XYZ file of C-alpha atoms in Angstrom:
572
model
C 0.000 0.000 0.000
C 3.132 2.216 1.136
C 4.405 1.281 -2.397
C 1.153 2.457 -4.638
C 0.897 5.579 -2.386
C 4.915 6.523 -3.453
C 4.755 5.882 -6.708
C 1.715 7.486 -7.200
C 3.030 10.551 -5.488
C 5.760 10.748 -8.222
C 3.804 10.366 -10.448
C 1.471 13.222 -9.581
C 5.183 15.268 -8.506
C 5.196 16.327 -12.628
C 1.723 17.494 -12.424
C 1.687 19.630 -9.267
C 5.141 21.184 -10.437
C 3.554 22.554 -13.526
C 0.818 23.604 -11.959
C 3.295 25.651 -9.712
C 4.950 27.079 -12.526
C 1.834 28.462 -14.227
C 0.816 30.154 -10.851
C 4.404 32.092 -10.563
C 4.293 32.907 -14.092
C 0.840 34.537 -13.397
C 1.112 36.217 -10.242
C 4.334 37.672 -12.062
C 2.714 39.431 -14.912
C -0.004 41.140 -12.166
C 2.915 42.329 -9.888
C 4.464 43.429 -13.685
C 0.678 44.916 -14.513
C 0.164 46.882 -11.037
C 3.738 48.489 -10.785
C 2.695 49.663 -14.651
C -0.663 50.937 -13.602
C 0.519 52.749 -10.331
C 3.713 54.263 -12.924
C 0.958 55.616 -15.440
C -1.504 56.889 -11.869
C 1.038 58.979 -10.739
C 1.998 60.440 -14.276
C -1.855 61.396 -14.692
C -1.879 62.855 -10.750
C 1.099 65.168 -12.045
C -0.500 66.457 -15.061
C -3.493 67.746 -13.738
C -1.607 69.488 -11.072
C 0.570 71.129 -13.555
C -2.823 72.208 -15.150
C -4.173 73.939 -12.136
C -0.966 75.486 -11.575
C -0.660 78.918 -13.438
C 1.737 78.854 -16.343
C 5.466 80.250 -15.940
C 6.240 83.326 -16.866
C 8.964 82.462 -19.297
C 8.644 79.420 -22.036
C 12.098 77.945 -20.807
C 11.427 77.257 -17.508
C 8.742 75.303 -19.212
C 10.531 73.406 -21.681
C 13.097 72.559 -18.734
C 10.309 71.110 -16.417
C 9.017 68.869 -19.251
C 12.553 67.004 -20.208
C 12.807 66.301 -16.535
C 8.973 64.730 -16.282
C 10.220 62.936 -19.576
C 13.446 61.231 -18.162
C 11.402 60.367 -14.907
C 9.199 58.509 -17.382
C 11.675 56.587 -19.180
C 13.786 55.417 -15.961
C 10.219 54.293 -14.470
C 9.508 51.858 -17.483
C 13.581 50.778 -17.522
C 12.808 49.722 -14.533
C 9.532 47.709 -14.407
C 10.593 46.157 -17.621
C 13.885 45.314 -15.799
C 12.152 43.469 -13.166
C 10.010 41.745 -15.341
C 13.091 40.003 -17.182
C 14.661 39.041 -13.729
C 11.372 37.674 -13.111
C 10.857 35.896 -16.490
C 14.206 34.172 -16.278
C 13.892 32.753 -12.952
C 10.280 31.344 -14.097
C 12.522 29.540 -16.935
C 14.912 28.531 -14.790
C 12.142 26.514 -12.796
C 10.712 25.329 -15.779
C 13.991 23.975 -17.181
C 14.659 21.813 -13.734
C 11.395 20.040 -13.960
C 11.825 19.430 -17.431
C 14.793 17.813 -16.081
C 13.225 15.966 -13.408
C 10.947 14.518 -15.369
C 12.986 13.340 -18.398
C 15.159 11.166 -15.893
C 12.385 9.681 -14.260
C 10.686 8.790 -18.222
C 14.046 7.291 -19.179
C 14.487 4.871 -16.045
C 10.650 3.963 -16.763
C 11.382 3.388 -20.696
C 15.128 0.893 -19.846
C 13.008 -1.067 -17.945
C 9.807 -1.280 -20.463
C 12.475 -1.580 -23.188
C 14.532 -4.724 -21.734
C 11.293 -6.827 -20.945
C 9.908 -5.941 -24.727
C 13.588 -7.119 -25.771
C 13.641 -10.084 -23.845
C 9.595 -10.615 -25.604
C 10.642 -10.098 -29.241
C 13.702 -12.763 -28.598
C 11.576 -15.320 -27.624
C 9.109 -14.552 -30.572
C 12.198 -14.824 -33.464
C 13.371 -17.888 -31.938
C 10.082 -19.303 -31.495
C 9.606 -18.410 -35.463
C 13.006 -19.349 -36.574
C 12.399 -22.810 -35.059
C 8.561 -22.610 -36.793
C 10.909 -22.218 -40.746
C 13.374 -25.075 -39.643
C 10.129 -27.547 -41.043
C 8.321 -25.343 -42.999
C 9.624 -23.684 -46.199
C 10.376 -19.788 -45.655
C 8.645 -16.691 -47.895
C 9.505 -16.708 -51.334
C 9.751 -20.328 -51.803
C 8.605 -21.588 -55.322
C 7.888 -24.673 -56.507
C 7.802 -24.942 -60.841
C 6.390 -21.858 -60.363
C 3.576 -22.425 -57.390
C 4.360 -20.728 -54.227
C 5.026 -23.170 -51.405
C 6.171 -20.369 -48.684
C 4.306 -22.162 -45.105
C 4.656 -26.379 -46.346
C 6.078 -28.645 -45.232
C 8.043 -31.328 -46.673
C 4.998 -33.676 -47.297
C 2.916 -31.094 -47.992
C 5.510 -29.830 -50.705
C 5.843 -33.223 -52.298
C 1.480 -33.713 -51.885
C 1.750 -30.454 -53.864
C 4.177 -31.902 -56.582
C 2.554 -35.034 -57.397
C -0.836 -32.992 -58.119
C 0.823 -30.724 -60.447
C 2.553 -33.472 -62.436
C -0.301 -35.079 -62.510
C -1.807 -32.215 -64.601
C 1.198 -30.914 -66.189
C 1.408 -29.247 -69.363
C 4.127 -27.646 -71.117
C 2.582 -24.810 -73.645
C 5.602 -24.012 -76.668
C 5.171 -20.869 -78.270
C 6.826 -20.444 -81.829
C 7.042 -17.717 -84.081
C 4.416 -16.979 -86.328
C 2.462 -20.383 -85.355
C -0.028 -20.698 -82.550
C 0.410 -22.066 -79.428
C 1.576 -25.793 -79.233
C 0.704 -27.885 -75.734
C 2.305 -31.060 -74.378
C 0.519 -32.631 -72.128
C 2.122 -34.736 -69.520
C -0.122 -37.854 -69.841
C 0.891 -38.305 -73.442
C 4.485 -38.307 -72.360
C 3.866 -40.425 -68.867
C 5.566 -37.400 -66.904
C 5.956 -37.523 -63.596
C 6.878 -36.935 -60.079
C 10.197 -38.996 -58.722
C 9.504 -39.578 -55.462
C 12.653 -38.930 -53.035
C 14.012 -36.991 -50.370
C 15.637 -34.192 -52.349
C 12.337 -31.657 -51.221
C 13.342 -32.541 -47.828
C 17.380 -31.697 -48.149
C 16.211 -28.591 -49.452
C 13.779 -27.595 -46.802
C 16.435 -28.763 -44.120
C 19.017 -26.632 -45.907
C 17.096 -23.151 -45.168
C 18.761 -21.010 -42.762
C 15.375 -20.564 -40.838
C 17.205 -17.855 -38.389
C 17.615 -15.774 -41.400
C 13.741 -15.890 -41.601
C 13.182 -11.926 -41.077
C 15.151 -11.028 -44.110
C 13.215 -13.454 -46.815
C 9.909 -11.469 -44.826
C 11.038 -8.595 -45.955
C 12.861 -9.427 -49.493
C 11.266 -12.762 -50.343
C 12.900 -13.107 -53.953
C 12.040 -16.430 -55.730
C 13.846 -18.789 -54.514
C 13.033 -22.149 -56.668
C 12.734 -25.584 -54.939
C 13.908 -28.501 -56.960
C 11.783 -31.844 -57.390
C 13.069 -34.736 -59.373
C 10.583 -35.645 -62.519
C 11.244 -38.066 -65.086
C 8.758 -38.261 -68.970
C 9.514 -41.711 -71.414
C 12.166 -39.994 -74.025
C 10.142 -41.822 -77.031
C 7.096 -40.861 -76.490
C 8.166 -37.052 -76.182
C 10.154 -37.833 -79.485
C 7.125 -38.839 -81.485
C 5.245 -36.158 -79.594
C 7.307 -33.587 -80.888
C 7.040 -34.948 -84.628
C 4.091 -33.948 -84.443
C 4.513 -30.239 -83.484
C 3.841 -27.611 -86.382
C 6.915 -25.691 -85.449
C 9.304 -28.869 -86.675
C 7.445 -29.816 -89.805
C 9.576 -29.356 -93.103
C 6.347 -27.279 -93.832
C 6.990 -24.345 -91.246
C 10.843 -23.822 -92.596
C 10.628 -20.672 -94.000
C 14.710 -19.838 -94.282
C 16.043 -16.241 -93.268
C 16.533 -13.821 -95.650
C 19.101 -10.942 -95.259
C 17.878 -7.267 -95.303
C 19.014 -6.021 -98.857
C 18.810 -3.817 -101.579
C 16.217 -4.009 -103.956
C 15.280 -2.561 -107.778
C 11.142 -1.528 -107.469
C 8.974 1.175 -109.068
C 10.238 3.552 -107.051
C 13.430 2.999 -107.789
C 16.522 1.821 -105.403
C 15.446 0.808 -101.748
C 16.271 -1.564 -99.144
C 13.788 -4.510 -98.539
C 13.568 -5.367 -94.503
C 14.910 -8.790 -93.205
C 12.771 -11.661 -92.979
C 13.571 -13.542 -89.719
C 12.270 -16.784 -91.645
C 10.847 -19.552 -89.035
C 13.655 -22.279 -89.241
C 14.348 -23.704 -86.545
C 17.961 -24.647 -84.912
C 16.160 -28.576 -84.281
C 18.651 -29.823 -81.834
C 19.092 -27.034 -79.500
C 15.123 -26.596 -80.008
C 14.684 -30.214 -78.743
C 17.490 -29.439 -76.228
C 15.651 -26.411 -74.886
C 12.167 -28.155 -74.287
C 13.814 -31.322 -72.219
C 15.604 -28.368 -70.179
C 12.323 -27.149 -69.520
C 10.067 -30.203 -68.824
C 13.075 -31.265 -66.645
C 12.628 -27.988 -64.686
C 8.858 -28.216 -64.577
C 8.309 -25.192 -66.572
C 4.981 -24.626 -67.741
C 6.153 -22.792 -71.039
C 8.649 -22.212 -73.291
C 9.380 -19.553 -76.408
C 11.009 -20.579 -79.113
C 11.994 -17.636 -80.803
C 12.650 -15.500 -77.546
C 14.937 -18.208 -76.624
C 17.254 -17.965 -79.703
C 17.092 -21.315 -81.593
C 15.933 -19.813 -84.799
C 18.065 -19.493 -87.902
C 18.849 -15.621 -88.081
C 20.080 -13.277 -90.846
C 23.433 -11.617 -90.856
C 22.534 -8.256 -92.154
C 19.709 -6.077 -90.960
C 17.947 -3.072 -92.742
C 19.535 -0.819 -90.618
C 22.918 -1.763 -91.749
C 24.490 1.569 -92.851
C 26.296 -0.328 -95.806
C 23.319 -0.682 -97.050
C 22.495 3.272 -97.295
C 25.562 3.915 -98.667
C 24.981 1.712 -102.455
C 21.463 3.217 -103.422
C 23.229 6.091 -104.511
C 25.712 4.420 -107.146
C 23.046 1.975 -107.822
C 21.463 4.515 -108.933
C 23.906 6.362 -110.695
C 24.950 3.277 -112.830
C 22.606 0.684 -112.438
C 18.842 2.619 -113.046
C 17.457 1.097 -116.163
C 14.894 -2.081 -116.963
C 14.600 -4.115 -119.450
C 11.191 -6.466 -120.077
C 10.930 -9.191 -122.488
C 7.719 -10.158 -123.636
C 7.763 -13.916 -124.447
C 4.442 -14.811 -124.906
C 3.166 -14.698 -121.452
C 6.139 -15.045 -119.510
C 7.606 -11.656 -118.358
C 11.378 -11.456 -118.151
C 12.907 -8.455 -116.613
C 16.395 -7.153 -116.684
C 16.823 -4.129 -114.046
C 18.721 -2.793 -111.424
C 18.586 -6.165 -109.297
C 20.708 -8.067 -111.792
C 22.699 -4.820 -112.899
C 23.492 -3.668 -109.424
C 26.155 -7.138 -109.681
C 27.732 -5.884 -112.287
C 29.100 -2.957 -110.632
C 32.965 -3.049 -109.527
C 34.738 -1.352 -106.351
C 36.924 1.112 -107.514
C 40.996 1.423 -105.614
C 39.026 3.701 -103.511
C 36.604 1.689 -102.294
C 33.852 2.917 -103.778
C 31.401 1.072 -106.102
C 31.363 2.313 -110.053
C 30.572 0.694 -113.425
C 33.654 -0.446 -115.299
C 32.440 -0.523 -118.931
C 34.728 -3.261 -119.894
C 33.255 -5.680 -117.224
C 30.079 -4.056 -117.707
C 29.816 -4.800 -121.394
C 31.239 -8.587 -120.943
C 28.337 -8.800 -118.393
C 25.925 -7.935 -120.535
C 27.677 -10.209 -123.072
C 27.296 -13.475 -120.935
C 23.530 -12.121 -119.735
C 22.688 -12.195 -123.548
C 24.321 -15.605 -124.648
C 22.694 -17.699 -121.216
C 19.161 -15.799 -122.128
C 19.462 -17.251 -125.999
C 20.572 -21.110 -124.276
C 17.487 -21.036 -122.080
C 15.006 -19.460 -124.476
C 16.469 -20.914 -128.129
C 14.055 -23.607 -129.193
C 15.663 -24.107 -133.216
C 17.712 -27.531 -132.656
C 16.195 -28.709 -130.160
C 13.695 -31.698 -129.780
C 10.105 -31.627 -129.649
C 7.689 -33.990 -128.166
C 4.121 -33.905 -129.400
C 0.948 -36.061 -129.363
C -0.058 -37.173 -133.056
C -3.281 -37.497 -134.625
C -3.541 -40.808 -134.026
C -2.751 -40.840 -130.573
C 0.699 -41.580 -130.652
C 3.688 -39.546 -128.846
C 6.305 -38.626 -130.932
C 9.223 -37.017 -130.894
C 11.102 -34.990 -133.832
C 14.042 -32.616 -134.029
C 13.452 -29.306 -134.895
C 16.287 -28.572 -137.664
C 14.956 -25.181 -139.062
C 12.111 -24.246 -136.782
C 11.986 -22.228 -133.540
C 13.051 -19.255 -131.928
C 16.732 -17.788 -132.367
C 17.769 -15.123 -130.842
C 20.053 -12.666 -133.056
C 22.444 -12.494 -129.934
C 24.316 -9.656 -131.988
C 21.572 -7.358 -132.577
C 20.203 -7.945 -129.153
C 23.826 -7.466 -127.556
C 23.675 -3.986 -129.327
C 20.157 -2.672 -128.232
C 20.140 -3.681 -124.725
C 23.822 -1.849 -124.268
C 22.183 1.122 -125.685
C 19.252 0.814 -123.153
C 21.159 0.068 -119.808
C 23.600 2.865 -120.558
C 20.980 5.036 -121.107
C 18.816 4.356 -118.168
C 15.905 3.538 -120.079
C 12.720 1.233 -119.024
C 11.387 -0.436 -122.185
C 9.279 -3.585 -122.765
C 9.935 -5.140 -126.018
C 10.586 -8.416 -127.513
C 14.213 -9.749 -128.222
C 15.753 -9.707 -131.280
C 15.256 -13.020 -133.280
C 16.992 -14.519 -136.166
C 14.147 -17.705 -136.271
C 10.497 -17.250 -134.444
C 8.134 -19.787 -133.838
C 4.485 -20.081 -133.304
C 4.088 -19.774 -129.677
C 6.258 -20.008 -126.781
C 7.164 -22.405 -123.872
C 7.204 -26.303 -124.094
C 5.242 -26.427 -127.275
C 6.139 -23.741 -129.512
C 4.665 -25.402 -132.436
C 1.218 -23.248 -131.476
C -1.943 -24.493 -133.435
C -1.014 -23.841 -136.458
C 0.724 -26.640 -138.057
C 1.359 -29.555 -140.644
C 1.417 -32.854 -139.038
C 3.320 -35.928 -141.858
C 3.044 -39.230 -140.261
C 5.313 -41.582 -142.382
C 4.131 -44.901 -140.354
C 0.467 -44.030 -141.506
C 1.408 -42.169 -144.722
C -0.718 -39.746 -144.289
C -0.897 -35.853 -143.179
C -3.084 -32.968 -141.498
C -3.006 -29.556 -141.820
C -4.426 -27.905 -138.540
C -5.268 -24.288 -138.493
C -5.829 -22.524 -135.377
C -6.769 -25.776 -133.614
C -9.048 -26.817 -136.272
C -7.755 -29.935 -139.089
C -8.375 -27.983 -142.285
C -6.907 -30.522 -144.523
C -5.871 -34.504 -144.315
C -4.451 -36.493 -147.545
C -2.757 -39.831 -148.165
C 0.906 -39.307 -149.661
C 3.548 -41.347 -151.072
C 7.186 -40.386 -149.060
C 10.620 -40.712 -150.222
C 11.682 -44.502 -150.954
C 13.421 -45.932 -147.781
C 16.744 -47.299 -149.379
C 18.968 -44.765 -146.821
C 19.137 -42.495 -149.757
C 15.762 -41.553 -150.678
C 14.255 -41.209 -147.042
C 12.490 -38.381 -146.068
C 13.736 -36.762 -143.620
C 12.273 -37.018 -139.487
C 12.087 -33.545 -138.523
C 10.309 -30.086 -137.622
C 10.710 -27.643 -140.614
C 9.004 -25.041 -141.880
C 7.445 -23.387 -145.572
C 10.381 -21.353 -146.938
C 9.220 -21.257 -150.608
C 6.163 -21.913 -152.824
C 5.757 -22.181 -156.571
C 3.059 -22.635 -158.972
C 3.530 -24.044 -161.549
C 7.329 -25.315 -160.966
C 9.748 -27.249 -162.722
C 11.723 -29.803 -160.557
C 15.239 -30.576 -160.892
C 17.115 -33.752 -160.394
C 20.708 -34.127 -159.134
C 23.191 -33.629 -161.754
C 24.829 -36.421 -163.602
C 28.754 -37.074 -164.679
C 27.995 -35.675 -167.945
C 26.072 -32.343 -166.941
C 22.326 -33.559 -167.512
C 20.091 -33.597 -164.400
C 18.307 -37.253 -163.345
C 15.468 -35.922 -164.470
C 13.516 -32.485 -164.934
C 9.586 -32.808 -164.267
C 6.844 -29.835 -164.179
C 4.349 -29.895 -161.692
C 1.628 -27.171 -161.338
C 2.182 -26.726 -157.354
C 5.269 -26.342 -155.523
C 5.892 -26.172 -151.500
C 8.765 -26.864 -150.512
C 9.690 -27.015 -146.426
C 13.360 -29.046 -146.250
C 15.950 -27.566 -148.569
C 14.648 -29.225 -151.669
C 11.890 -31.258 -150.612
C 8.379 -30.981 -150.358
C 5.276 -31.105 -151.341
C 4.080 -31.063 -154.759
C 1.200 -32.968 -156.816
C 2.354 -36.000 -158.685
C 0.628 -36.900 -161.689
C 2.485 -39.997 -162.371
C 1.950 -42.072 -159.617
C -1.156 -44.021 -161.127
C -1.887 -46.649 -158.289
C -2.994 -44.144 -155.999
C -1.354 -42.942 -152.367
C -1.056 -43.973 -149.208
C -0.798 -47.702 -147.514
C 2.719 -49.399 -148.479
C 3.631 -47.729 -152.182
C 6.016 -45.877 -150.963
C 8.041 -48.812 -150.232
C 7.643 -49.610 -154.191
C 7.636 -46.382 -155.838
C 8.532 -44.293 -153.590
C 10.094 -40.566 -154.173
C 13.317 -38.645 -153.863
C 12.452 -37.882 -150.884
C 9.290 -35.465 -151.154
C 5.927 -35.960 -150.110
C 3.727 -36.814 -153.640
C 0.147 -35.527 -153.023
C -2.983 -36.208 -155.563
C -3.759 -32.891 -157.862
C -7.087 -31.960 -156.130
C -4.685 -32.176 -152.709
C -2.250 -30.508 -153.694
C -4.104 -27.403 -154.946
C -6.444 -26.922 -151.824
C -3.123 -27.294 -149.791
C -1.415 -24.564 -151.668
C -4.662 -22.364 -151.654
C -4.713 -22.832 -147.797
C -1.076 -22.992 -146.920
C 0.635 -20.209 -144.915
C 4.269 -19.018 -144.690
C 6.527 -20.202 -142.378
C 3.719 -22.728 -141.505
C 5.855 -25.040 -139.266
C 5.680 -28.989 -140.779
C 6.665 -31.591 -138.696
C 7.406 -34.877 -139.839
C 7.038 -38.157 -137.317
C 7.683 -41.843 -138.309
């Protein structure tokens, strides 16, 4: 009772002190207020008696009695403001000793509040630092699930479900998402003590600093998947079929309508396989629940990009030197010559610095002309058609097809590059055909079929004319000849002309009324003489030189109908 009664004397000690000071602090300022009002009394008292006092006789003496009432004045304030700062600082002197007083006593309360609260928030960090030694701290992550709180078993509970619906999602570049699923590859969960290590491992005193920066740190489980079945699994995927292979292609300079300008790089989708397969094991042996294949680098990638200043820097002597385009119409293929083939054929100067040389210039164009008269040269060549009767043949074209004039067209297309000129022309030919591509024979043609001695005339797809004919005996000197030809001269009436003998005289000299001839000196013409009629075996009897011997009617409608440079192709 003694006790409570002390100690709540001290603490009422700090209260009744202030209330002390506050009582001296007023009943200073009153003391300070009366001495001020008795000051300013008597200084009223004295100026009323000077009023009722009759005035000097001299101004002076007036003046004189004035200063003095004036310094009386000031000395009487000096001094009740002097006594109020002698009072005022012994107030604060009080004031600062309790202050004092009562600080001590707060500290010796606070040590001993502050030891027991120490001694409190000990127990509590051991008490949670042994709670972390079994269960996994903050930040603790499991394939991605947080685990901070488990235990061990409750980990590994937590493992097993998540294998057990485990899928791995693959994202590639420009394909949709791809998922594995982990049932189709039998993944999952290896059980073991390796979660346990791990937990045991945690320095659970440290527990207040993963509170506060938790991180991610990642808690390893053993899994294991069947290495065939993710094999034919990933057959399957779109993002390894030969389909989805689209190869890079480097940023580079291109020849368009606008002119000179640099195309963008295509990244291309194909993929670096191996370390692509490599990269997906990684992650289903991690647990991962996705993977991207093109953030992760195992595409195929180009080696120059569009904003490669090299680029920049050969637009402008492109074009300077290389501006020009050439189209060829051939039938209705399109083939153009322009800056994307000339820009090649530019040279680097001893400065560095690209420029046309026109020696290698004009050998390029050279070589450009004699490979486009190989590809696109049809006379010489063989043909391969489907006969009237059914039958494929095949015949050599001796004097039909095209053939480019390589001089002439050497000439032009010089002119037209160096002059930076866009035309669209044909080339220059020596020989033209019908029609262009595979079967240049077009529909206009003579078909001779020396097995079935007989022959068609078709005319813009239509057969205009068919006759039986005798051919050219087959002795091997008398044959007529296998071959594509066409009409190079026609005659009406004509007089035909054997070879010459020893002795100057032809073999023989015969008129016939129509002449059309299509191989050097052979071709067709009526023949008169032949009285057992065409066609069938004759020939083999009474056969010709060599030319194809028509009945008269035949022969006239064929010459009426015939056109120039009519191709005539002649099968066995």
């Amino acid at each position: 009772m003694e006790e409570g009664r002390r100690r709540r004397r001290r603490e009422a000690q700090p209260q009744k002190q202030s209330i002390e000071r506050k009582q001296l602090l007023a009943k200073a300022q009153k003391q300070v207020q009366k001495q001020m009002q008795k000051q300013q009394s008597k200084a009223a008292q004295r100026q009323q008696n000077k009023a009722a006092v009759p005035k000097p006789a001299k101004a002076a003496q007036t003046k004189q009695a004035q200063a003095r009432q004036n310094r009386q004045t000031a000395a009487q304030q000096n001094a009740v403001q002097q006594n109020g700062r002698v009072r005022r600082r012994q107030v604060e002197q009080q004031t600062q000793m309790l202050r004092r007083q009562q600080s001590d006593r707060l500290y010796g309360i606070l040590k001993k509040a502050g030891i027991a609260a120490g001694v409190v928030l000990a127990a509590i960090y051991v008490g949670i630092s042994i709670y972390y030694s079994g269960h996994f701290m903050k930040g603790s992550y499991m394939n991605g699930v947080d685990i901070s709180g488990m235990t061990a078993e409750e980990a590994k509970e937590q493992a097993r479900e998540q294998m057990a619906a485990y899928t791995l999602t693959i994202h590639a570049r420009e394909l949709g998402d791809e998922v594995i699923g982990g049932s189709s590859i039998d993944y999952v969960y290896q059980e073991n003590d390796n979660v346990s290590k791990q937990l045991s491992s945690q320095l659970s005193f440290l527990w207040i600093f993963r509170s506060l920066f938790p991180g991610n740190h990642p808690v390893e489980i053993d899994t294991s998947y069947d290495n065939a079945l993710l094999s034919q699994r990933l057959q399957t995927l779109s993002a390894f079929s030969e389909e989805s292979q689209r190869a890079p292609v480097d940023a580079h300079i291109e020849f368009g309508k606008e002119g000179f300008e640099v195309v963008p790089e295509d990244e291309g989708t194909t993929l670096k396989a191996d370390e692509a397969i490599q990269l997906i094991r990684e992650a289903l042996d991690l647990g991962l629940r996705e993977v991207d294949l093109d953030e992760s680098g195992v595409y195929e990638t180009v080696t120059v990009r569009q904003d490669d200043p090299s680029l920049m820097e050969k637009i402008k002597p492109y074009t300077e030197y290389a501006n020009a385009s050439v189209t060829y119409l051939m039938g209705n293929e399109r083939v153009v010559l322009d800056g994307n083939t000339l820009k090649d054929w530019l040279t680097v100067d001893a400065d560095g610095n690209l420029t046309r040389d026109d020696e290698v210039f004009k050998q390029k164009l050279q070589t450009y002309v004699e490979v486009f008269a190989s590809k696109y040269d049809t006379i010489d060549t063989y043909r391969t058609m489907t006969s009237t009767n059914g039958e494929r043949k095949t015949a050599y074209a001796y004097e039909y097809g095209w053939q480019v004039d390589q001089e002439a067209e050497l000439a032009q297309l010089t002119e037209e590059i160096l002059g930076g000129k866009f035309v669209e022309r044909e080339p220059n030919y020596s020989s033209t055909a019908h029609g262009h591509g595979e079967n240049d024979l077009g529909n206009s043609y003579i078909e001779v079929d020396l097995g079935y001695q007989h022959m068609y005339y078709y005319m813009d797809g239509q057969m205009v004319f068919e006759s039986a004919f005798i051919s050219g005996k087959p002795d091997g000197e008398h044959d007529t000849h296998v071959g594509i030809f066409k009409i190079h001269n026609m005659e009406s009436p004509s007089v035909l002309t054997g070879e010459m003998r020893t002795d100057g005289t032809p073999e023989y000299q015969t008129t016939v009324q129509y002449w059309i001839a299509f191989d050097g000196g052979i071709g067709f013409h009526d023949a008169t003489w032949q009285t057992m009629g065409f066609g069938g075996d004759l020939y083999l009897s009474v056969g010709s030189h060599g030319c194809i011997n028509l009945p008269l009617d035949a022969a006239a409608e064929l010459y009426s109908i015939i056109r120039w440079e009519d191709p005539v192709v002649v099968i066995q």
